[in-house]
Amino acid sequence: MPYPAEFLEALGELGLAPRPDTPVDLVRDALNDLYRFELRRLRDRHRRGEVPKPQFIEMVVVLRKKYWLLTLPLPGWRKICEPTSSP
């Protein structure tokens, strides 16, 4: 399962380094878990009053950009990362 260079670069920046045989579902789930963890941590900081609302909104946008690979649904990941069968 060859991951494109763009995927490997984005994943590496987040501390994920899938091997070529790492299942796509597992990688995407790990990425989603990291995103949700960071989003919840940010939300909790906002609720405690550490992050004002305008800054909170900006920080959520930054997180979404950081985790841009999640904009691609799992079937898209499979299409891009899984080898196709030759007839």
XYZ file of N, CA and C in Angstrom, residues 40-70:
93
model
N -10.769 18.547 21.385
C -11.343 18.519 22.743
C -10.486 19.293 23.732
N -9.172 19.174 23.584
C -8.262 19.920 24.466
C -8.463 21.424 24.279
N -8.593 21.839 23.027
C -8.830 23.253 22.742
C -10.182 23.706 23.292
N -11.193 22.881 23.108
C -12.527 23.215 23.625
C -12.500 23.372 25.139
N -11.790 22.476 25.817
C -11.696 22.552 27.272
C -10.984 23.833 27.711
N -9.949 24.229 26.986
C -9.252 25.483 27.302
C -10.188 26.676 27.117
N -11.006 26.612 26.080
C -11.982 27.688 25.835
C -13.000 27.749 26.976
N -13.486 26.592 27.381
C -14.482 26.546 28.461
C -13.929 27.051 29.786
N -12.639 26.853 30.009
C -12.007 27.342 31.246
C -11.694 28.839 31.165
N -11.932 29.427 30.008
C -11.683 30.854 29.848
C -10.254 31.188 29.447
N -9.461 30.185 29.100
C -8.072 30.414 28.703
C -7.964 30.929 27.270
N -8.966 30.623 26.457
C -8.958 31.024 25.046
C -10.259 31.759 24.754
N -10.181 33.062 24.440
C -11.407 33.801 24.113
C -12.012 33.301 22.801
N -13.315 33.523 22.649
C -14.049 32.967 21.510
C -13.435 33.314 20.153
N -13.092 34.575 19.869
C -12.518 34.861 18.540
C -11.229 34.071 18.279
N -10.399 33.962 19.284
C -9.154 33.200 19.138
C -9.456 31.708 19.015
N -10.468 31.234 19.746
C -10.872 29.830 19.683
C -11.279 29.459 18.259
N -12.082 30.301 17.649
C -12.544 30.031 16.281
C -11.358 29.972 15.324
N -10.437 30.900 15.461
C -9.242 30.896 14.609
C -8.419 29.625 14.821
N -8.312 29.202 16.065
C -7.524 28.010 16.378
C -8.179 26.733 15.835
N -9.503 26.703 15.810
C -10.211 25.567 15.219
C -9.921 25.503 13.720
N -9.921 26.650 13.057
C -9.610 26.694 11.624
C -8.187 26.199 11.370
N -7.254 26.604 12.223
C -5.864 26.150 12.089
C -5.789 24.628 12.246
N -6.536 24.085 13.215
C -6.554 22.629 13.399
C -7.117 21.920 12.172
N -8.180 22.462 11.612
C -8.772 21.838 10.418
C -7.780 21.806 9.267
N -7.017 22.869 9.119
C -6.004 22.906 8.056
C -4.873 21.930 8.344
N -4.516 21.795 9.607
C -3.451 20.885 10.014
C -3.839 19.432 9.713
N -5.114 19.124 9.850
C -5.634 17.777 9.626
C -6.401 17.692 8.303
N -5.873 18.330 7.279
C -6.545 18.395 5.984
C -6.803 17.017 5.379
N -6.019 16.028 5.728
C -6.236 14.688 5.169
C -7.597 14.113 5.560
N -8.175 14.588 6.656
C -9.480 14.079 7.086
C -10.612 14.596 6.204
